[in-house]
XYZ file of C-alpha atoms in Angstrom:
543
model
C -6.635 -21.470 -13.476
C -3.178 -19.652 -13.608
C -2.187 -21.072 -10.480
C -2.968 -24.545 -11.796
C -0.687 -23.828 -14.855
C 1.942 -22.459 -12.698
C 1.948 -25.707 -10.358
C 1.892 -27.695 -13.568
C 4.966 -26.184 -14.748
C 6.911 -26.662 -11.682
C 5.622 -30.199 -11.312
C 6.851 -30.930 -14.889
C 10.267 -29.259 -14.261
C 10.791 -31.633 -11.107
C 9.513 -34.762 -12.808
C 11.718 -34.065 -16.026
C 14.627 -33.513 -13.895
C 14.080 -36.796 -12.122
C 13.821 -38.569 -15.830
C 17.546 -37.395 -16.343
C 18.653 -40.285 -14.164
C 16.453 -42.737 -15.717
C 15.698 -43.881 -19.190
C 17.817 -41.730 -21.800
C 14.884 -39.504 -23.552
C 17.541 -37.209 -24.960
C 18.417 -37.623 -28.797
C 21.771 -38.872 -30.036
C 24.108 -36.587 -32.123
C 22.487 -38.059 -35.256
C 19.128 -36.936 -34.658
C 16.195 -38.355 -36.766
C 17.522 -39.572 -39.898
C 15.051 -39.711 -42.653
C 16.128 -41.823 -45.816
C 13.519 -40.275 -48.181
C 14.885 -38.947 -51.290
C 14.028 -35.220 -52.079
C 13.817 -33.989 -55.647
C 15.052 -31.155 -57.304
C 12.668 -28.020 -58.133
C 13.042 -27.047 -61.700
C 15.536 -27.972 -64.356
C 18.491 -26.116 -62.707
C 19.342 -29.473 -60.530
C 22.461 -28.897 -58.460
C 22.726 -25.273 -59.700
C 20.318 -23.901 -57.157
C 19.396 -26.886 -55.041
C 15.942 -25.814 -53.976
C 14.749 -28.453 -51.688
C 11.157 -28.862 -49.834
C 11.908 -30.470 -46.474
C 9.708 -33.347 -45.068
C 8.176 -32.504 -41.776
C 9.553 -34.291 -38.949
C 7.620 -36.630 -36.554
C 7.439 -35.469 -33.191
C 8.769 -37.242 -30.050
C 6.194 -39.211 -28.176
C 6.496 -36.660 -25.516
C 5.683 -33.876 -27.937
C 9.265 -31.870 -27.597
C 10.790 -33.620 -30.425
C 14.442 -31.994 -30.078
C 16.640 -32.434 -33.007
C 19.342 -32.771 -30.609
C 23.495 -32.269 -31.209
C 23.624 -28.474 -31.952
C 21.918 -26.017 -30.059
C 21.484 -22.358 -30.617
C 19.427 -19.525 -29.265
C 19.418 -16.417 -31.205
C 17.235 -13.086 -31.250
C 15.625 -10.906 -33.760
C 14.028 -7.458 -33.041
C 10.473 -9.415 -32.940
C 11.296 -13.057 -32.119
C 13.159 -15.415 -30.265
C 14.806 -18.607 -31.854
C 15.615 -21.521 -29.876
C 16.886 -24.315 -32.441
C 18.274 -27.897 -31.891
C 19.605 -29.905 -34.743
C 21.782 -32.784 -35.829
C 25.407 -31.802 -37.324
C 25.117 -31.400 -41.063
C 26.245 -34.156 -43.389
C 25.627 -34.687 -47.274
C 22.431 -36.712 -47.706
C 21.611 -36.893 -43.971
C 17.993 -35.780 -43.108
C 18.798 -33.270 -40.349
C 15.784 -32.419 -38.474
C 15.471 -28.610 -37.095
C 13.465 -28.268 -33.943
C 13.132 -24.704 -34.127
C 11.064 -23.084 -31.072
C 9.558 -19.648 -31.810
C 8.487 -17.099 -29.206
C 7.269 -13.916 -29.801
C 9.324 -11.134 -27.581
C 6.446 -8.705 -27.294
C 4.581 -10.755 -25.063
C 6.674 -13.948 -24.921
C 4.063 -16.169 -26.203
C 4.506 -19.146 -28.872
C 4.499 -18.680 -32.492
C 1.810 -21.051 -33.636
C 1.155 -20.501 -37.192
C 3.341 -19.570 -40.581
C 6.187 -21.685 -42.098
C 10.094 -21.804 -41.457
C 13.016 -21.729 -43.623
C 16.317 -23.351 -43.166
C 18.956 -21.820 -45.815
C 22.343 -22.866 -46.503
C 24.513 -20.511 -48.647
C 28.057 -19.469 -49.451
C 30.938 -21.869 -49.460
C 31.096 -21.707 -53.170
C 28.298 -24.059 -53.456
C 24.595 -23.116 -54.650
C 22.025 -21.918 -52.250
C 19.988 -24.742 -50.608
C 16.358 -23.883 -49.088
C 14.304 -26.374 -46.807
C 10.601 -25.448 -45.712
C 8.221 -26.578 -43.010
C 5.198 -25.064 -41.822
C 3.670 -25.516 -38.153
C 3.805 -28.718 -36.730
C 1.539 -30.714 -34.479
C 3.568 -29.305 -31.344
C 2.424 -25.789 -31.098
C 5.367 -23.374 -31.184
C 7.732 -25.736 -32.689
C 8.552 -26.003 -36.511
C 10.571 -28.974 -37.997
C 11.927 -28.330 -41.314
C 14.357 -31.010 -42.385
C 17.583 -30.054 -44.144
C 19.287 -32.812 -46.599
C 22.333 -30.923 -47.638
C 24.002 -31.949 -50.983
C 27.246 -29.962 -51.042
C 30.270 -30.457 -48.587
C 32.056 -27.318 -47.187
C 31.495 -24.524 -44.971
C 28.152 -22.816 -45.242
C 26.294 -19.833 -43.754
C 22.991 -21.024 -41.958
C 20.217 -18.696 -42.064
C 16.495 -19.652 -40.176
C 13.558 -17.542 -41.486
C 10.245 -17.360 -39.876
C 7.189 -16.139 -41.674
C 3.974 -15.739 -39.730
C 1.529 -13.100 -41.196
C 2.986 -9.659 -40.443
C 5.765 -11.159 -38.220
C 8.834 -12.027 -40.210
C 11.949 -12.781 -38.254
C 15.354 -13.604 -39.794
C 18.361 -15.581 -37.871
C 21.648 -15.568 -39.107
C 23.292 -18.096 -37.120
C 26.576 -18.110 -38.795
C 28.937 -20.711 -40.447
C 28.574 -24.379 -39.987
C 30.109 -27.065 -41.614
C 28.518 -29.725 -43.872
C 30.427 -32.849 -43.575
C 31.208 -35.574 -46.175
C 29.983 -38.434 -44.087
C 27.264 -38.936 -41.182
C 30.204 -40.442 -39.304
C 32.486 -37.306 -39.420
C 29.540 -35.163 -38.574
C 28.626 -37.071 -35.425
C 32.351 -37.062 -34.377
C 32.659 -33.275 -34.669
C 30.152 -33.205 -31.330
C 32.966 -35.332 -29.310
C 34.695 -32.354 -27.690
C 31.842 -30.036 -27.404
C 32.137 -28.173 -24.057
C 29.330 -29.095 -21.555
C 28.507 -26.850 -18.717
C 27.435 -28.603 -15.368
C 24.772 -27.566 -12.735
C 22.140 -26.090 -15.384
C 18.595 -25.952 -14.324
C 16.493 -26.760 -17.257
C 13.134 -25.079 -17.724
C 11.764 -26.135 -20.983
C 9.964 -23.787 -23.931
C 6.754 -25.731 -23.338
C 6.822 -24.790 -19.478
C 7.699 -21.320 -20.313
C 4.719 -20.961 -22.691
C 2.229 -22.110 -20.185
C 3.153 -19.402 -17.527
C 3.689 -15.696 -17.667
C 7.453 -15.985 -18.448
C 10.044 -13.533 -19.905
C 13.626 -12.438 -20.353
C 15.672 -9.552 -20.768
C 19.275 -8.567 -22.112
C 22.063 -7.404 -19.416
C 22.873 -3.878 -20.884
C 25.631 -1.362 -20.277
C 23.455 1.645 -18.967
C 23.920 4.765 -16.925
C 21.782 4.788 -13.585
C 21.819 7.267 -10.454
C 21.775 6.904 -6.668
C 18.841 8.024 -4.911
C 17.879 9.125 -1.426
C 14.107 8.355 -0.119
C 11.667 10.916 0.950
C 8.164 11.045 1.855
C 6.162 13.080 -1.033
C 2.766 14.294 -1.848
C 1.183 14.834 -5.339
C -0.191 18.191 -5.546
C -1.568 20.698 -8.369
C 0.779 22.937 -10.295
C 0.591 26.453 -9.531
C -2.694 27.941 -11.121
C -3.953 24.438 -10.824
C -6.213 24.874 -7.950
C -8.975 27.246 -7.249
C -11.299 28.121 -4.643
C -14.821 29.655 -5.285
C -16.677 31.454 -2.732
C -20.176 33.130 -2.988
C -19.959 36.864 -4.062
C -23.188 37.813 -2.435
C -25.464 36.524 0.297
C -28.376 34.652 -1.025
C -30.028 31.264 -2.519
C -27.941 28.957 -4.552
C -29.778 28.232 -7.994
C -28.390 25.825 -10.712
C -26.761 26.788 -13.675
C -27.796 26.337 -17.458
C -26.071 22.817 -17.286
C -27.970 21.928 -14.378
C -26.229 21.527 -10.662
C -22.587 20.401 -10.974
C -21.289 17.516 -8.746
C -17.637 16.364 -7.428
C -16.011 14.790 -10.308
C -17.329 16.949 -12.928
C -15.288 18.266 -15.619
C -15.732 21.970 -16.321
C -14.183 24.635 -18.363
C -12.779 27.961 -17.911
C -15.733 30.434 -17.779
C -18.635 27.941 -17.420
C -21.448 29.182 -15.047
C -21.565 26.701 -12.345
C -24.234 28.171 -10.225
C -26.345 31.330 -9.570
C -26.905 33.255 -6.368
C -30.202 34.753 -6.066
C -29.053 37.897 -3.969
C -30.899 39.081 -0.830
C -32.185 42.781 -1.460
C -32.441 43.819 1.816
C -35.148 43.855 4.491
C -37.995 41.104 3.986
C -37.452 41.351 0.072
C -35.067 38.862 -1.442
C -34.798 37.430 -4.993
C -37.355 34.531 -4.328
C -39.928 37.126 -2.989
C -39.353 39.032 -6.336
C -39.918 35.769 -8.358
C -43.344 35.070 -6.325
C -44.551 38.784 -6.752
C -43.982 38.616 -10.649
C -45.655 35.292 -10.751
C -48.832 36.620 -8.710
C -48.772 39.725 -10.909
C -48.658 37.443 -14.052
C -51.786 35.211 -12.682
C -53.783 38.606 -11.868
C -53.279 39.723 -15.412
C -54.269 36.827 -17.154
C -57.275 36.736 -14.881
C -58.157 40.389 -15.821
C -57.458 39.672 -19.633
C -59.921 36.649 -19.425
C -62.583 38.870 -17.563
C -62.551 41.766 -20.090
C -62.739 39.529 -22.925
C -65.799 37.730 -21.619
C -67.585 40.958 -20.743
C -66.798 42.360 -24.102
C -68.493 39.713 -25.999
C -71.298 39.684 -23.550
C -71.795 43.397 -24.218
C -71.818 42.695 -28.094
C -74.747 40.511 -27.577
C -76.574 43.239 -25.253
C -76.430 40.965 -22.382
C -74.362 43.405 -19.847
C -74.101 47.027 -19.716
C -71.104 48.907 -21.446
C -70.336 50.206 -17.867
C -69.193 46.616 -16.965
C -66.865 46.463 -19.991
C -65.064 49.549 -19.157
C -64.506 48.674 -15.535
C -62.939 45.231 -16.882
C -60.900 47.486 -19.161
C -59.369 49.423 -16.320
C -58.797 46.181 -14.354
C -56.847 44.716 -17.081
C -54.647 47.861 -17.513
C -53.889 47.981 -13.686
C -52.993 44.334 -13.728
C -50.513 44.669 -16.794
C -48.965 47.746 -15.028
C -48.130 45.488 -11.954
C -46.826 42.854 -14.069
C -44.691 45.057 -15.717
C -43.375 46.495 -12.531
C -42.699 43.194 -10.909
C -40.734 42.411 -14.027
C -38.597 45.316 -14.295
C -37.567 44.910 -10.630
C -36.760 41.272 -11.088
C -34.553 42.335 -14.228
C -32.844 44.735 -12.317
C -31.369 42.231 -9.718
C -30.946 38.870 -11.738
C -28.575 39.982 -14.422
C -30.780 38.658 -17.481
C -33.293 35.904 -17.659
C -31.158 33.215 -16.327
C -31.636 34.555 -12.670
C -29.031 35.645 -9.890
C -25.388 36.316 -9.752
C -23.424 34.225 -12.009
C -20.759 31.854 -10.589
C -18.024 30.833 -13.192
C -15.349 28.727 -13.068
C -11.815 30.597 -13.124
C -10.107 27.458 -14.403
C -10.606 24.309 -16.310
C -10.407 20.985 -14.221
C -12.504 18.768 -12.087
C -14.769 19.820 -9.324
C -12.918 18.200 -6.332
C -14.973 19.874 -3.355
C -18.504 20.982 -3.206
C -19.875 22.795 -0.443
C -23.287 23.902 -1.081
C -26.506 22.217 -2.684
C -29.336 23.561 -4.985
C -31.642 25.840 -2.759
C -29.028 26.394 0.027
C -28.571 29.683 1.515
C -25.153 31.042 1.679
C -23.324 34.160 3.173
C -21.085 36.296 1.322
C -17.513 34.985 1.469
C -18.691 31.424 2.049
C -16.763 28.674 0.058
C -18.856 27.089 -2.662
C -16.461 25.063 -4.871
C -12.830 23.792 -5.463
C -11.780 23.096 -9.071
C -8.549 21.111 -9.550
C -6.808 21.080 -12.744
C -4.912 17.731 -12.843
C -3.360 17.745 -16.308
C -0.183 18.753 -14.698
C 0.873 18.187 -11.257
C 3.914 18.275 -8.829
C 5.466 15.990 -6.698
C 6.813 17.497 -3.548
C 9.400 15.412 -1.957
C 10.628 16.405 1.709
C 14.055 15.263 1.870
C 15.510 14.696 5.300
C 18.136 17.115 6.281
C 20.927 14.815 6.512
C 20.591 13.609 2.922
C 19.961 16.850 1.351
C 23.935 17.358 1.074
C 23.869 14.287 -1.001
C 21.532 15.643 -3.803
C 23.955 17.647 -5.668
C 21.629 18.174 -8.942
C 19.058 16.066 -8.802
C 18.566 14.039 -11.835
C 14.802 13.090 -11.478
C 12.812 10.935 -9.280
C 10.695 7.758 -9.044
C 8.106 6.766 -6.572
C 5.508 4.740 -5.030
C 2.075 5.510 -3.989
C 1.701 4.706 -0.436
C 0.832 1.046 0.427
C 1.750 0.095 -3.236
C 4.718 -1.375 -4.757
C 4.329 -0.419 -8.484
C 7.018 2.327 -9.271
C 6.432 5.369 -11.391
C 9.332 7.081 -13.211
C 8.609 11.013 -13.829
C 11.060 10.443 -16.838
C 7.745 8.608 -18.389
C 5.553 11.727 -17.557
C 7.851 14.238 -19.011
C 8.852 15.400 -15.599
C 11.203 18.305 -15.047
C 12.997 19.654 -11.657
C 11.258 22.814 -10.307
C 13.063 23.639 -7.326
C 15.602 21.642 -5.040
C 16.366 22.485 -1.229
C 16.360 26.025 -1.170
C 15.770 26.028 2.489
C 15.490 23.542 5.364
C 12.085 23.721 7.189
C 13.241 24.918 11.041
C 10.570 22.507 12.549
C 10.436 19.293 10.384
C 14.155 19.502 9.370
C 13.418 18.653 5.678
C 14.342 20.360 2.453
C 11.711 20.287 -0.430
C 12.669 19.065 -3.944
C 9.892 19.764 -6.517
C 9.207 18.038 -9.799
C 6.364 18.913 -12.243
C 5.177 16.399 -14.747
C 2.344 15.409 -17.046
C -0.392 13.612 -14.883
C -1.421 11.265 -17.836
C -1.847 8.350 -15.066
C -4.642 10.471 -13.418
C -3.208 10.817 -9.891
C -5.546 12.899 -7.335
C -4.465 16.039 -5.876
C -3.009 15.165 -2.318
C -1.900 11.595 -2.851
C 0.911 10.472 -0.485
C 4.012 8.681 -1.946
C 7.299 7.477 -1.238
C 9.834 8.968 -3.603
C 13.208 8.216 -4.503
C 15.189 11.280 -5.717
C 18.015 10.656 -7.978
C 21.333 12.442 -6.842
C 24.240 13.475 -9.294
C 25.977 10.332 -8.148
C 25.902 7.974 -11.286
C 26.786 4.521 -11.819
C 27.771 3.126 -15.145
C 27.882 -0.623 -15.852
C 25.534 -3.807 -16.380
C 22.120 -3.019 -15.799
C 19.145 -5.502 -15.515
C 15.301 -5.187 -14.885
C 14.499 -5.188 -11.029
C 12.098 -8.317 -11.376
C 15.036 -10.603 -12.645
C 16.451 -10.497 -8.895
C 15.445 -13.257 -6.631
C 15.939 -13.312 -2.905
C 17.555 -16.850 -2.047
C 17.825 -16.927 1.873
C 19.308 -13.390 1.847
C 21.397 -13.752 -1.405
C 20.213 -11.551 -4.368
C 20.506 -14.164 -7.373
C 19.520 -14.001 -10.968
C 19.136 -16.903 -13.626
C 21.240 -16.602 -16.562
C 20.413 -18.220 -20.005
C 22.609 -20.793 -20.913
C 20.556 -21.467 -23.911
C 16.698 -21.276 -24.580
C 15.962 -24.165 -21.965
C 19.049 -24.272 -19.467
C 19.667 -21.629 -16.706
C 22.573 -21.018 -14.363
C 22.071 -19.881 -10.985
C 24.219 -16.620 -10.462
C 24.684 -14.807 -7.071
C 25.102 -10.646 -7.794
C 26.145 -8.027 -5.796
C 23.665 -4.935 -6.271
C 25.431 -1.544 -6.811
C 22.094 0.664 -7.168
C 18.353 0.531 -7.617
C 16.851 3.058 -10.070
C 13.220 2.457 -10.505
C 12.342 -0.709 -12.378
C 16.510 -1.039 -13.326
C 19.286 -2.769 -11.148
C 22.916 -1.651 -11.479
C 24.940 -4.950 -10.758
C 28.645 -4.660 -9.350
C 29.550 -8.138 -10.131
C 27.965 -11.398 -11.339
C 26.669 -10.691 -14.861
C 27.982 -9.067 -17.910
C 26.699 -7.209 -20.804
C 25.316 -9.427 -23.643
C 23.908 -12.122 -21.468
C 20.396 -12.693 -21.057
C 18.536 -13.357 -17.540
C 15.014 -14.523 -16.718
C 12.544 -11.681 -15.468
C 8.996 -12.445 -15.264
C 8.676 -16.187 -14.040
C 12.448 -16.343 -12.579
C 11.222 -17.651 -9.349
C 9.496 -20.437 -11.068
C 13.208 -21.379 -12.303
C 14.245 -20.956 -8.561
C 11.673 -23.488 -7.773
C 12.688 -25.791 -10.161
C 16.344 -25.668 -9.053
C 15.239 -27.753 -5.947
C 15.217 -30.811 -7.982
C 17.980 -33.231 -8.435
C 21.325 -31.834 -9.147
C 21.136 -34.018 -12.402
C 18.650 -31.772 -13.839
C 21.139 -29.728 -15.434
C 22.439 -32.649 -17.442
C 21.344 -32.746 -21.060
C 17.698 -32.526 -21.950
C 15.557 -34.285 -19.363
C 12.280 -35.307 -21.544
């Protein structure tokens, strides 16, 4: 499904580009003129001039641009791309306001949009419209009644999403002819690549601003993720014997245990032919003999009371019962002396909290003293141990952090996101491997397993200060790194760049872009593909 949407978006881009040479689907500077009169609200008349705008009709292709003036503006929560004709008294100027949520770059499909004109010594004028039949586009129509320079504000209200866009000063002309003439000298940039909002909304697409930021150069090194000191414990058998399950059952690999938990018990070998299992069997045999003797005594006593047996038989049964009781008491005492309580066996307790990473014995198995039973790892805090090559160690200075990818993967993990801190850096070079260890400790909220192999980039003290963009904004175009800079919400400029440094998911730019510009990130490759269309694709709006 996603593949079909991407192919559809690309096909649309190429077809729309081709249309630019054919029939003119763009809107003239006058936009859509609506001749209906809009009445005043309230008795104030011109004192406030609060009007409710008609909702304009969409274009046949569903895009419905207002034409003329094009503005892209950002609030903290939304992007506004709006097109509208120049303003004139009495003219119905349709605003084609495209709203995109910045959280996930999806279109806003509900709510209402208000266009407000204020200042210039004239009463405030307000024009409002709800959602149009084209999802993501709102079409308020402004019919100004006051000439002059006005502050233009566009406000989106969609549930909890409120986005205010102050677009600056715009002139309300006295006549439509004067308004249209104001566009005659408007600058035009050639070579732009169209990628419309309707296409952006159908695929995974996002943009990001170019920001001034500090990054650090780095050196690459193989690395291992290992437990922090005190976070790795190996449990061995304290005595020879049979392994028995603990109170919570027999543990398994991956189980979470707490410090002090009884994992298993070991029934010790008592020497000779006697062991713990033999004592248990002896006790059970004594208990069975005692129960049988008691039953026989009770039976004979009842018969003696009826005169059916001699009293001598009762006394013999009483003596047998006392002997059986003594044997049971003795067997229980011997077992109690070696089992450490009713639970049985020598308790093996967890020395740390963590997960069982290794299990070398099963229930009922016989182990020797000192034999390894378990390995427990506390994965809450881990260490990244990077082995920096001797030739690179001199570049480190004071390491400023690190980021890494797992072996065979391309997702980057920055220790700054896991409260990472430097523990040790290159104190000595290994005489065999010729590497110097650089060690960081971090919170393992991502759940990395102990022993995981990684490729680390250790940040050196060599810093870069300049324009920074996300790494996924850069496209490799036949060996030339390029980005696509937003000219407006639907047109893009292909811009070659020179990369100064990569630091995690960020790229420092030596030349090509400046802070304040905005680049395509996710979905940038679709613009790259759309650029293969006709050169005329950059001229005007191809609809």
